[in-house]
PDB file of C-alpha atoms in Angstrom:
ATOM      1  CA  UNK W   5      -5.897   0.435  25.005  1.00 74.00           C
ATOM      2  CA  UNK W   6      -3.392  -0.726  22.428  1.00 88.00           C
ATOM      3  CA  UNK W   7      -3.416   0.789  18.884  1.00 95.00           C
ATOM      4  CA  UNK W   8      -3.364  -0.977  15.796  1.00 97.00           C
ATOM      5  CA  UNK W   9      -2.884   2.084  13.696  1.00 98.00           C
ATOM      6  CA  UNK W  10       0.199   3.165  12.402  1.00 98.00           C
ATOM      7  CA  UNK W  11       0.792   7.016  11.274  1.00 98.00           C
ATOM      8  CA  UNK W  12       3.107   9.865  11.870  1.00 98.00           C
ATOM      9  CA  UNK W  13       1.972  13.554  10.525  1.00 96.00           C
ATOM     10  CA  UNK W  14       5.247  13.276   8.675  1.00 96.00           C
ATOM     11  CA  UNK W  15       4.152  11.008   6.007  1.00 96.00           C
ATOM     12  CA  UNK W  16       2.911  14.408   4.423  1.00 94.00           C
ATOM     13  CA  UNK W  17       6.037  15.132   2.908  1.00 92.00           C
ATOM     14  CA  UNK W  18       7.063  18.517   2.203  1.00 91.00           C
ATOM     15  CA  UNK W  19       6.860  18.080  -2.094  1.00 89.00           C
ATOM     16  CA  UNK W  20       7.375  21.394  -3.004  1.00 88.00           C
ATOM     17  CA  UNK W  21      10.694  21.229  -1.071  1.00 93.00           C
ATOM     18  CA  UNK W  22      12.204  18.773  -3.238  1.00 92.00           C
ATOM     19  CA  UNK W  23      11.048  20.012  -6.152  1.00 90.00           C
ATOM     20  CA  UNK W  24       8.633  17.951  -7.263  1.00 87.00           C
ATOM     21  CA  UNK W  25       4.650  18.741  -8.251  1.00 80.00           C
ATOM     22  CA  UNK W  26       2.920  15.670  -8.826  1.00 76.00           C
ATOM     23  CA  UNK W  27      -0.712  14.401  -7.478  1.00 81.00           C
ATOM     24  CA  UNK W  28       0.247  12.694  -4.593  1.00 84.00           C
ATOM     25  CA  UNK W  29      -2.948  12.000  -2.073  1.00 84.00           C
ATOM     26  CA  UNK W  30       0.212  12.240   0.898  1.00 86.00           C
ATOM     27  CA  UNK W  31      -2.435  14.073   3.324  1.00 93.00           C
ATOM     28  CA  UNK W  32      -5.078  10.360   3.148  1.00 96.00           C
ATOM     29  CA  UNK W  33      -4.023   9.311   6.799  1.00 97.00           C
ATOM     30  CA  UNK W  34      -4.764  12.791   8.431  1.00 97.00           C
ATOM     31  CA  UNK W  35      -7.872  12.521   6.400  1.00 97.00           C
ATOM     32  CA  UNK W  36      -8.642   9.192   7.566  1.00 98.00           C
ATOM     33  CA  UNK W  37      -7.837   9.857  11.305  1.00 98.00           C
ATOM     34  CA  UNK W  38     -10.068  13.167  10.440  1.00 97.00           C
ATOM     35  CA  UNK W  39     -13.424  11.570   9.768  1.00 97.00           C
ATOM     36  CA  UNK W  40     -13.048   8.848  11.974  1.00 97.00           C
ATOM     37  CA  UNK W  41     -12.358  11.345  14.906  1.00 96.00           C
ATOM     38  CA  UNK W  42     -15.442  13.228  13.770  1.00 96.00           C
ATOM     39  CA  UNK W  43     -17.783  10.014  13.690  1.00 94.00           C
ATOM     40  CA  UNK W  44     -16.494   8.713  17.317  1.00 91.00           C
ATOM     41  CA  UNK W  45     -16.312  12.122  18.699  1.00 93.00           C
ATOM     42  CA  UNK W  46     -12.702  11.681  19.803  1.00 93.00           C
ATOM     43  CA  UNK W  47      -8.965  11.287  18.278  1.00 93.00           C
ATOM     44  CA  UNK W  48      -8.114   8.149  17.718  1.00 94.00           C
ATOM     45  CA  UNK W  49      -4.690   7.044  19.164  1.00 96.00           C
ATOM     46  CA  UNK W  50      -2.226   5.805  16.460  1.00 97.00           C
ATOM     47  CA  UNK W  51       1.752   4.570  17.107  1.00 98.00           C
ATOM     48  CA  UNK W  52       4.371   6.629  15.410  1.00 98.00           C
ATOM     49  CA  UNK W  53       6.787   4.125  13.608  1.00 98.00           C
ATOM     50  CA  UNK W  54      10.512   3.869  13.459  1.00 98.00           C
ATOM     51  CA  UNK W  55      12.208   4.254  10.138  1.00 98.00           C
ATOM     52  CA  UNK W  56      13.922   1.288   8.727  1.00 98.00           C
ATOM     53  CA  UNK W  57      17.768   1.081   8.921  1.00 98.00           C
ATOM     54  CA  UNK W  58      18.975   0.292   5.754  1.00 98.00           C
ATOM     55  CA  UNK W  59      20.347  -3.016   7.032  1.00 98.00           C
ATOM     56  CA  UNK W  60      16.891  -4.116   6.918  1.00 98.00           C
ATOM     57  CA  UNK W  61      16.179  -2.531   2.748  1.00 99.00           C
ATOM     58  CA  UNK W  62      19.271  -4.468   2.093  1.00 98.00           C
ATOM     59  CA  UNK W  63      17.476  -7.439   3.077  1.00 98.00           C
ATOM     60  CA  UNK W  64      15.661  -7.032  -0.042  1.00 98.00           C
ATOM     61  CA  UNK W  65      17.597  -4.285  -2.466  1.00 99.00           C
ATOM     62  CA  UNK W  66      21.039  -4.763  -4.261  1.00 98.00           C
ATOM     63  CA  UNK W  67      23.853  -2.657  -2.819  1.00 98.00           C
ATOM     64  CA  UNK W  68      24.408  -0.937  -6.281  1.00 99.00           C
ATOM     65  CA  UNK W  69      20.671   0.070  -6.134  1.00 99.00           C
ATOM     66  CA  UNK W  70      20.900   1.566  -2.512  1.00 98.00           C
ATOM     67  CA  UNK W  71      24.486   3.248  -3.456  1.00 98.00           C
ATOM     68  CA  UNK W  72      22.839   4.863  -6.469  1.00 98.00           C
ATOM     69  CA  UNK W  73      19.855   6.110  -4.447  1.00 98.00           C
ATOM     70  CA  UNK W  74      22.482   8.726  -3.452  1.00 98.00           C
ATOM     71  CA  UNK W  75      22.230  10.763  -7.167  1.00 96.00           C
ATOM     72  CA  UNK W  76      19.488  13.086  -8.234  1.00 93.00           C
ATOM     73  CA  UNK W  77      19.689  11.371 -11.516  1.00 93.00           C
ATOM     74  CA  UNK W  78      18.175   8.116  -9.430  1.00 96.00           C
ATOM     75  CA  UNK W  79      15.113   9.894  -7.755  1.00 95.00           C
ATOM     76  CA  UNK W  80      14.264  11.749 -11.325  1.00 93.00           C
ATOM     77  CA  UNK W  81      13.769   8.426 -12.790  1.00 94.00           C
ATOM     78  CA  UNK W  82      11.767   7.119  -9.853  1.00 95.00           C
ATOM     79  CA  UNK W  83       9.568   9.531 -10.392  1.00 91.00           C
ATOM     80  CA  UNK W  84       9.099  10.324 -14.203  1.00 86.00           C
ATOM     81  CA  UNK W  85      10.660  13.964 -14.503  1.00 84.00           C
ATOM     82  CA  UNK W  86      11.039  14.781 -17.834  1.00 76.00           C
ATOM     83  CA  UNK W  87      13.284  17.903 -18.610  1.00 66.00           C
ATOM     84  CA  UNK W  88      11.756  20.630 -16.200  1.00 72.00           C
ATOM     85  CA  UNK W  89       9.890  19.349 -14.906  1.00 79.00           C
ATOM     86  CA  UNK W  90      11.922  18.641 -11.225  1.00 86.00           C
ATOM     87  CA  UNK W  91      11.681  22.649 -10.217  1.00 85.00           C
ATOM     88  CA  UNK W  92      15.298  22.849  -9.086  1.00 80.00           C
ATOM     89  CA  UNK W  93      15.661  26.302  -8.999  1.00 80.00           C
ATOM     90  CA  UNK W  94      12.687  26.310  -5.657  1.00 87.00           C
ATOM     91  CA  UNK W  95      13.964  22.991  -4.163  1.00 89.00           C
ATOM     92  CA  UNK W  96      15.221  23.826  -0.746  1.00 93.00           C
ATOM     93  CA  UNK W  97      16.129  20.012  -0.166  1.00 95.00           C
ATOM     94  CA  UNK W  98      18.021  17.757  -2.631  1.00 94.00           C
ATOM     95  CA  UNK W  99      16.170  14.600  -3.666  1.00 95.00           C
ATOM     96  CA  UNK W 100      18.172  12.091  -2.484  1.00 96.00           C
ATOM     97  CA  UNK W 101      17.378  13.162   1.309  1.00 97.00           C
ATOM     98  CA  UNK W 102      13.927  12.420   0.775  1.00 96.00           C
ATOM     99  CA  UNK W 103      14.819   8.392   0.969  1.00 98.00           C
ATOM    100  CA  UNK W 104      14.797   9.644   5.081  1.00 98.00           C
ATOM    101  CA  UNK W 105      10.766   9.611   4.251  1.00 97.00           C
ATOM    102  CA  UNK W 106      10.640   6.337   2.501  1.00 98.00           C
ATOM    103  CA  UNK W 107      12.233   4.840   5.411  1.00 99.00           C
ATOM    104  CA  UNK W 108       9.927   6.054   7.812  1.00 99.00           C
ATOM    105  CA  UNK W 109       6.770   5.102   5.972  1.00 98.00           C
ATOM    106  CA  UNK W 110       8.503   1.760   5.046  1.00 99.00           C
ATOM    107  CA  UNK W 111       9.093   1.251   8.578  1.00 99.00           C
ATOM    108  CA  UNK W 112       5.232   1.723   9.428  1.00 99.00           C
ATOM    109  CA  UNK W 113       4.647  -1.333   6.919  1.00 99.00           C
ATOM    110  CA  UNK W 114       6.822  -3.588   9.479  1.00 99.00           C
ATOM    111  CA  UNK W 115       5.051  -2.179  12.492  1.00 99.00           C
ATOM    112  CA  UNK W 116       1.518  -3.129  11.271  1.00 99.00           C
ATOM    113  CA  UNK W 117       2.647  -6.063  10.443  1.00 99.00           C
ATOM    114  CA  UNK W 118       3.858  -6.620  13.593  1.00 98.00           C
ATOM    115  CA  UNK W 119       0.476  -5.494  15.435  1.00 98.00           C
ATOM    116  CA  UNK W 120      -1.243  -7.373  13.292  1.00 98.00           C
ATOM    117  CA  UNK W 121      -0.113 -10.570  14.300  1.00 98.00           C
ATOM    118  CA  UNK W 122      -0.832  -9.801  17.683  1.00 97.00           C
ATOM    119  CA  UNK W 123      -3.583  -8.137  17.305  1.00 97.00           C
ATOM    120  CA  UNK W 124      -5.191  -9.809  13.928  1.00 98.00           C
ATOM    121  CA  UNK W 125      -5.734  -6.339  12.190  1.00 98.00           C
ATOM    122  CA  UNK W 126      -3.810  -3.527  12.269  1.00 98.00           C
ATOM    123  CA  UNK W 127      -3.077  -0.855   9.281  1.00 99.00           C
ATOM    124  CA  UNK W 128      -0.222   1.284   8.010  1.00 99.00           C
ATOM    125  CA  UNK W 129      -2.061   4.969   7.386  1.00 98.00           C
ATOM    126  CA  UNK W 130       0.984   5.141   4.176  1.00 97.00           C
ATOM    127  CA  UNK W 131       3.212   2.715   2.838  1.00 98.00           C
ATOM    128  CA  UNK W 132       2.489   0.097  -0.233  1.00 98.00           C
ATOM    129  CA  UNK W 133       5.322   0.506  -2.318  1.00 98.00           C
ATOM    130  CA  UNK W 134       4.965  -2.334  -4.509  1.00 98.00           C
ATOM    131  CA  UNK W 135       6.429  -0.977  -7.623  1.00 98.00           C
ATOM    132  CA  UNK W 136      10.067  -0.626  -5.959  1.00 98.00           C
ATOM    133  CA  UNK W 137      12.221  -4.480  -7.403  1.00 98.00           C
ATOM    134  CA  UNK W 138      14.857  -5.111  -5.513  1.00 98.00           C
ATOM    135  CA  UNK W 139      17.676  -3.376  -8.206  1.00 98.00           C
ATOM    136  CA  UNK W 140      15.497  -0.629  -9.161  1.00 98.00           C
ATOM    137  CA  UNK W 141      12.931   1.699  -7.863  1.00 98.00           C
ATOM    138  CA  UNK W 142      10.175   2.445 -10.631  1.00 96.00           C
ATOM    139  CA  UNK W 143       6.302   4.287 -10.190  1.00 95.00           C
ATOM    140  CA  UNK W 144       6.838   6.781  -7.417  1.00 94.00           C
ATOM    141  CA  UNK W 145       8.475   3.911  -5.142  1.00 97.00           C
ATOM    142  CA  UNK W 146      11.693   3.737  -4.179  1.00 98.00           C
ATOM    143  CA  UNK W 147      11.982   0.813  -1.545  1.00 99.00           C
ATOM    144  CA  UNK W 148       9.296  -1.868  -1.715  1.00 99.00           C
ATOM    145  CA  UNK W 149       8.139  -1.750   2.328  1.00 99.00           C
ATOM    146  CA  UNK W 150       6.117  -4.721   1.692  1.00 99.00           C
ATOM    147  CA  UNK W 151       9.049  -6.737   0.415  1.00 99.00           C
ATOM    148  CA  UNK W 152      11.348  -5.521   3.215  1.00 99.00           C
ATOM    149  CA  UNK W 153       8.179  -6.061   5.961  1.00 99.00           C
ATOM    150  CA  UNK W 154       7.906  -9.845   5.006  1.00 99.00           C
ATOM    151  CA  UNK W 155      11.708 -10.467   4.808  1.00 98.00           C
ATOM    152  CA  UNK W 156      12.309  -9.039   8.348  1.00 98.00           C
ATOM    153  CA  UNK W 157       9.676 -10.947   9.554  1.00 98.00           C
ATOM    154  CA  UNK W 158      10.328 -14.547   8.022  1.00 98.00           C
ATOM    155  CA  UNK W 159      14.109 -13.946   9.077  1.00 97.00           C
ATOM    156  CA  UNK W 160      12.815 -13.809  12.925  1.00 98.00           C
ATOM    157  CA  UNK W 161      10.778 -17.117  12.515  1.00 97.00           C
ATOM    158  CA  UNK W 162       7.533 -15.110  13.242  1.00 98.00           C
ATOM    159  CA  UNK W 163       5.944 -15.715   9.902  1.00 97.00           C
ATOM    160  CA  UNK W 164       6.423 -18.739   7.118  1.00 97.00           C
ATOM    161  CA  UNK W 165       3.745 -18.382   4.754  1.00 98.00           C
ATOM    162  CA  UNK W 166       2.515 -15.016   3.588  1.00 99.00           C
ATOM    163  CA  UNK W 167      -0.301 -14.411   1.390  1.00 99.00           C
ATOM    164  CA  UNK W 168       0.112 -10.467  -0.684  1.00 99.00           C
ATOM    165  CA  UNK W 169      -3.337  -9.326  -1.648  1.00 99.00           C
ATOM    166  CA  UNK W 170      -2.883  -6.609  -4.427  1.00 99.00           C
ATOM    167  CA  UNK W 171      -5.684  -4.625  -5.366  1.00 99.00           C
ATOM    168  CA  UNK W 172      -4.219  -1.355  -6.314  1.00 98.00           C
ATOM    169  CA  UNK W 173      -4.830   0.124 -10.064  1.00 98.00           C
ATOM    170  CA  UNK W 174      -1.205  -1.022 -11.250  1.00 97.00           C
ATOM    171  CA  UNK W 175       0.293  -5.002 -10.958  1.00 98.00           C
ATOM    172  CA  UNK W 176       2.426  -5.275  -8.021  1.00 98.00           C
ATOM    173  CA  UNK W 177       4.934  -6.087 -10.340  1.00 98.00           C
ATOM    174  CA  UNK W 178       7.844  -5.469  -7.891  1.00 98.00           C
ATOM    175  CA  UNK W 179       6.316  -7.728  -5.127  1.00 99.00           C
ATOM    176  CA  UNK W 180       5.967 -10.417  -7.820  1.00 98.00           C
ATOM    177  CA  UNK W 181       9.450  -9.540  -8.916  1.00 98.00           C
ATOM    178  CA  UNK W 182      11.055  -9.800  -5.055  1.00 98.00           C
ATOM    179  CA  UNK W 183       9.810 -13.276  -4.576  1.00 98.00           C
ATOM    180  CA  UNK W 184       9.685 -15.151  -7.907  1.00 97.00           C
ATOM    181  CA  UNK W 185      10.334 -18.535  -7.103  1.00 92.00           C
ATOM    182  CA  UNK W 186       9.350 -18.310  -2.880  1.00 97.00           C
ATOM    183  CA  UNK W 187       7.027 -20.755  -2.245  1.00 98.00           C
ATOM    184  CA  UNK W 188       6.036 -19.306   1.150  1.00 98.00           C
ATOM    185  CA  UNK W 189       5.031 -16.089  -0.470  1.00 99.00           C
ATOM    186  CA  UNK W 190       2.113 -15.691  -2.527  1.00 99.00           C
ATOM    187  CA  UNK W 191       1.166 -12.927  -4.426  1.00 99.00           C
ATOM    188  CA  UNK W 192      -2.140 -12.184  -5.568  1.00 99.00           C
ATOM    189  CA  UNK W 193      -2.466  -9.086  -7.890  1.00 98.00           C
ATOM    190  CA  UNK W 194      -5.773  -8.097  -9.325  1.00 98.00           C
ATOM    191  CA  UNK W 195      -4.873  -4.992 -11.437  1.00 98.00           C
ATOM    192  CA  UNK W 196      -6.411  -3.198 -14.692  1.00 97.00           C
ATOM    193  CA  UNK W 197      -4.824  -5.098 -17.608  1.00 97.00           C
ATOM    194  CA  UNK W 198      -4.853  -2.344 -19.555  1.00 97.00           C
ATOM    195  CA  UNK W 199      -2.608   0.655 -19.213  1.00 94.00           C
ATOM    196  CA  UNK W 200       1.048   1.021 -17.174  1.00 95.00           C
ATOM    197  CA  UNK W 201       3.016  -0.978 -16.640  1.00 93.00           C
ATOM    198  CA  UNK W 202       2.628  -2.331 -20.153  1.00 93.00           C
ATOM    199  CA  UNK W 203       4.895  -4.850 -19.565  1.00 94.00           C
ATOM    200  CA  UNK W 204       3.678  -7.086 -16.368  1.00 96.00           C
ATOM    201  CA  UNK W 205       5.657  -9.162 -14.484  1.00 97.00           C
ATOM    202  CA  UNK W 206       4.419 -13.056 -12.934  1.00 98.00           C
ATOM    203  CA  UNK W 207       2.744 -13.038  -9.954  1.00 98.00           C
ATOM    204  CA  UNK W 208       1.721 -16.515  -8.500  1.00 98.00           C
ATOM    205  CA  UNK W 209      -1.732 -15.270  -9.228  1.00 99.00           C
ATOM    206  CA  UNK W 210      -2.541 -12.376 -11.786  1.00 98.00           C
ATOM    207  CA  UNK W 211      -6.005 -11.234 -12.529  1.00 98.00           C
ATOM    208  CA  UNK W 212      -6.252  -8.344 -15.126  1.00 97.00           C
ATOM    209  CA  UNK W 213      -9.179  -6.600 -15.713  1.00 97.00           C
ATOM    210  CA  UNK W 214     -10.294  -4.889 -18.794  1.00 97.00           C
ATOM    211  CA  UNK W 215     -11.830  -1.633 -19.180  1.00 97.00           C
ATOM    212  CA  UNK W 216     -15.006  -3.841 -20.919  1.00 97.00           C
ATOM    213  CA  UNK W 217     -14.807  -6.396 -18.096  1.00 97.00           C
ATOM    214  CA  UNK W 218     -14.909  -3.211 -15.088  1.00 96.00           C
ATOM    215  CA  UNK W 219     -18.842  -4.518 -14.153  1.00 97.00           C
ATOM    216  CA  UNK W 220     -17.447  -8.046 -13.151  1.00 98.00           C
ATOM    217  CA  UNK W 221     -14.687  -6.696 -10.899  1.00 98.00           C
ATOM    218  CA  UNK W 222     -15.946  -7.641  -7.482  1.00 98.00           C
ATOM    219  CA  UNK W 223     -16.746 -11.127  -9.234  1.00 98.00           C
ATOM    220  CA  UNK W 224     -13.575 -11.358 -10.533  1.00 98.00           C
ATOM    221  CA  UNK W 225     -12.254 -10.539  -6.940  1.00 98.00           C
ATOM    222  CA  UNK W 226     -13.695 -12.999  -5.070  1.00 98.00           C
ATOM    223  CA  UNK W 227     -13.325 -15.585  -7.512  1.00 98.00           C
ATOM    224  CA  UNK W 228      -9.183 -14.567  -7.708  1.00 98.00           C
ATOM    225  CA  UNK W 229      -9.085 -14.558  -3.658  1.00 98.00           C
ATOM    226  CA  UNK W 230     -11.427 -17.925  -3.391  1.00 98.00           C
ATOM    227  CA  UNK W 231      -8.209 -19.880  -6.290  1.00 98.00           C
ATOM    228  CA  UNK W 232      -5.561 -17.941  -3.863  1.00 98.00           C
ATOM    229  CA  UNK W 233      -6.722 -19.536  -0.431  1.00 98.00           C
ATOM    230  CA  UNK W 234      -7.516 -22.656  -2.037  1.00 98.00           C
ATOM    231  CA  UNK W 235      -3.617 -22.866  -2.961  1.00 98.00           C
ATOM    232  CA  UNK W 236      -2.048 -21.465  -0.524  1.00 98.00           C
ATOM    233  CA  UNK W 237      -2.636 -21.563   3.414  1.00 98.00           C
ATOM    234  CA  UNK W 238      -0.958 -17.726   4.651  1.00 98.00           C
ATOM    235  CA  UNK W 239       0.012 -17.467   8.434  1.00 96.00           C
ATOM    236  CA  UNK W 240      -0.399 -13.897   7.260  1.00 98.00           C
ATOM    237  CA  UNK W 241      -1.532 -11.489   4.870  1.00 99.00           C
ATOM    238  CA  UNK W 242      -0.401  -7.927   3.576  1.00 99.00           C
ATOM    239  CA  UNK W 243      -3.252  -6.459   2.283  1.00 99.00           C
ATOM    240  CA  UNK W 244      -2.042  -3.227  -0.325  1.00 99.00           C
ATOM    241  CA  UNK W 245      -5.169  -1.468  -0.878  1.00 98.00           C
ATOM    242  CA  UNK W 246      -4.833   1.061  -3.415  1.00 97.00           C
ATOM    243  CA  UNK W 247      -7.861   3.265  -4.415  1.00 98.00           C
ATOM    244  CA  UNK W 248      -6.600   4.883  -7.560  1.00 96.00           C
ATOM    245  CA  UNK W 249      -9.085   2.315  -9.036  1.00 97.00           C
ATOM    246  CA  UNK W 250     -11.530   4.924  -7.510  1.00 98.00           C
ATOM    247  CA  UNK W 251     -13.231   7.217 -10.490  1.00 97.00           C
ATOM    248  CA  UNK W 252     -12.525  10.535  -8.128  1.00 96.00           C
ATOM    249  CA  UNK W 253      -8.525   9.610  -9.395  1.00 95.00           C
ATOM    250  CA  UNK W 254      -7.188  12.093 -11.162  1.00 95.00           C
ATOM    251  CA  UNK W 255      -4.218   9.994 -12.530  1.00 93.00           C
ATOM    252  CA  UNK W 256      -4.967   9.805 -16.042  1.00 92.00           C
ATOM    253  CA  UNK W 257      -3.537   6.528 -16.071  1.00 92.00           C
ATOM    254  CA  UNK W 258      -5.810   5.223 -14.257  1.00 94.00           C
ATOM    255  CA  UNK W 259      -9.175   6.048 -16.513  1.00 95.00           C
ATOM    256  CA  UNK W 260      -9.207   2.460 -17.902  1.00 96.00           C
ATOM    257  CA  UNK W 261     -11.455   1.173 -14.424  1.00 95.00           C
ATOM    258  CA  UNK W 262     -13.050   4.268 -12.516  1.00 96.00           C
ATOM    259  CA  UNK W 263     -14.720   2.073  -9.829  1.00 98.00           C
ATOM    260  CA  UNK W 264     -17.390   3.903  -7.678  1.00 98.00           C
ATOM    261  CA  UNK W 265     -17.418   4.151  -4.451  1.00 98.00           C
ATOM    262  CA  UNK W 266     -19.489   1.798  -3.393  1.00 98.00           C
ATOM    263  CA  UNK W 267     -17.804  -1.231  -5.264  1.00 98.00           C
ATOM    264  CA  UNK W 268     -14.172  -0.112  -3.547  1.00 98.00           C
ATOM    265  CA  UNK W 269     -16.281  -0.716  -0.434  1.00 98.00           C
ATOM    266  CA  UNK W 270     -17.288  -3.788  -0.960  1.00 98.00           C
ATOM    267  CA  UNK W 271     -13.886  -4.841  -2.282  1.00 98.00           C
ATOM    268  CA  UNK W 272     -11.979  -3.941   0.880  1.00 99.00           C
ATOM    269  CA  UNK W 273     -15.153  -5.287   3.261  1.00 99.00           C
ATOM    270  CA  UNK W 274     -14.886  -8.512   1.437  1.00 99.00           C
ATOM    271  CA  UNK W 275     -10.768  -8.687   1.763  1.00 99.00           C
ATOM    272  CA  UNK W 276     -10.784  -7.609   5.469  1.00 99.00           C
ATOM    273  CA  UNK W 277     -13.773 -10.139   6.471  1.00 99.00           C
ATOM    274  CA  UNK W 278     -12.712 -12.834   4.913  1.00 98.00           C
ATOM    275  CA  UNK W 279      -9.216 -13.350   6.706  1.00 99.00           C
ATOM    276  CA  UNK W 280     -11.226 -11.552   9.829  1.00 98.00           C
ATOM    277  CA  UNK W 281     -13.482 -14.565   9.969  1.00 98.00           C
ATOM    278  CA  UNK W 282     -10.314 -17.287   9.638  1.00 98.00           C
ATOM    279  CA  UNK W 283      -8.677 -15.378  12.089  1.00 98.00           C
ATOM    280  CA  UNK W 284      -5.331 -14.715   9.979  1.00 98.00           C
ATOM    281  CA  UNK W 285      -3.582 -11.160  10.909  1.00 99.00           C
ATOM    282  CA  UNK W 286      -3.930  -9.038   8.086  1.00 99.00           C
ATOM    283  CA  UNK W 287      -1.582  -5.655   7.844  1.00 99.00           C
ATOM    284  CA  UNK W 288      -3.486  -3.038   5.538  1.00 99.00           C
ATOM    285  CA  UNK W 289      -1.092  -0.528   3.777  1.00 99.00           C
ATOM    286  CA  UNK W 290      -2.238   2.477   1.440  1.00 98.00           C
ATOM    287  CA  UNK W 291      -0.562   1.740  -1.834  1.00 97.00           C
ATOM    288  CA  UNK W 292      -1.470   4.218  -4.540  1.00 94.00           C
ATOM    289  CA  UNK W 293      -4.300   7.045  -4.902  1.00 95.00           C
ATOM    290  CA  UNK W 294      -3.821  10.440  -6.828  1.00 94.00           C
ATOM    291  CA  UNK W 295      -6.173  13.743  -6.048  1.00 94.00           C
ATOM    292  CA  UNK W 296      -8.031  15.082  -3.437  1.00 94.00           C
ATOM    293  CA  UNK W 297     -10.782  12.581  -2.905  1.00 96.00           C
ATOM    294  CA  UNK W 298      -8.939   9.322  -2.762  1.00 97.00           C
ATOM    295  CA  UNK W 299      -8.920   9.224   0.881  1.00 97.00           C
ATOM    296  CA  UNK W 300     -12.803   8.119   1.247  1.00 98.00           C
ATOM    297  CA  UNK W 301     -11.854   5.311   0.205  1.00 98.00           C
ATOM    298  CA  UNK W 302      -9.354   4.669   3.109  1.00 98.00           C
ATOM    299  CA  UNK W 303     -11.521   5.678   5.413  1.00 98.00           C
ATOM    300  CA  UNK W 304     -14.366   2.546   4.696  1.00 98.00           C
ATOM    301  CA  UNK W 305     -11.439   0.219   4.498  1.00 98.00           C
ATOM    302  CA  UNK W 306      -9.792   1.594   7.747  1.00 98.00           C
ATOM    303  CA  UNK W 307     -13.231   1.905   9.176  1.00 97.00           C
ATOM    304  CA  UNK W 308     -13.869  -1.647   8.718  1.00 98.00           C
ATOM    305  CA  UNK W 309     -11.148  -2.926  10.113  1.00 98.00           C
ATOM    306  CA  UNK W 310     -11.304  -0.787  13.159  1.00 97.00           C
ATOM    307  CA  UNK W 311     -15.043  -2.477  13.369  1.00 96.00           C
ATOM    308  CA  UNK W 312     -13.443  -5.781  12.833  1.00 97.00           C
ATOM    309  CA  UNK W 313     -10.681  -5.544  15.572  1.00 94.00           C
ATOM    310  CA  UNK W 314     -13.221  -4.227  17.797  1.00 87.00           C
ATOM    311  CA  UNK W 315     -11.069  -1.509  19.028  1.00 73.00           C
ATOM    312  CA  UNK W 316     -12.870   1.467  17.708  1.00 68.00           C
ATOM    313  CA  UNK W 317     -16.075   0.612  16.754  1.00 60.00           C
ATOM    314  CA  UNK W 318     -19.060  -1.966  15.945  1.00 53.00           C
ATOM    315  CA  UNK W 319     -20.678  -2.889  13.530  1.00 46.00           C
ATOM    316  CA  UNK W 320     -23.353  -0.756  14.444  1.00 46.00           C
ATOM    317  CA  UNK W 321     -22.448   2.039  14.344  1.00 47.00           C
ATOM    318  CA  UNK W 322     -23.324   4.581  11.351  1.00 50.00           C
ATOM    319  CA  UNK W 323     -20.500   5.212   8.929  1.00 51.00           C
ATOM    320  CA  UNK W 324     -20.447   9.262   7.448  1.00 50.00           C
ATOM    321  CA  UNK W 325     -20.861   9.429   3.509  1.00 47.00           C
TER     322      UNK W 325
END
């Protein structure tokens, strides 16, 4: 049976080798697969992607920006490393070599999108670099895999109209900018109005949730999804399923929402079910999430996707807590 999961153990980048000490939860895919294997009593298959080519990356990003990625200073800016925060003395690899990691994980997003068109639902257990603009990277995002996957599939005439549903804590500003003025891509971003990025970009539809309104999060999300579908009829959906709005996320800047697992589980279930019910292909990517516990959010999302696709579970099988 063909799998609709995309992953590689190489997704777990060796950050200390690059002199980085950031709380990126790069083992989320491994943790999700381990929990799902425990549920099933067997190991789940996944497909390892091919890295993107630089030619594919250049369909979205400018030549000047891609050239700048050969300079370590560009990477220091993207990873927001101030003086002394890059542990260059103990690093064994130069920062520009990390492009290979991003090309692999971003290739996973393109493969997941292809699988979604074929199988209905698919997930890349990584990716989601929605802060990368065409001419710059920021917010830990080097290349915008979401925009590249959409652009590649559109150029191959496999799709025409794409809806991006981004529920990361932070606005999907890079993706919004990449498709500004493109009537065939609708960018929906449901994010914290407070916190980074202080200056928001204009998506097709933005829902900035204030801390005082986080009790209405699901209400606001469902209303936004309904509005998007009234305005736009997509051929496929890219679901940017960030876990950094979780109450166990450890990034200080995500303190404004801190939503419980049950809310995020319902968020992801509602989005997956909405498009599965309409038989609109959906590819999910992980996006933001920081600390040792955020994988729990992704576990429930991937499990629901597998339930609805009928590839691994039926809906009567009890999920692990």
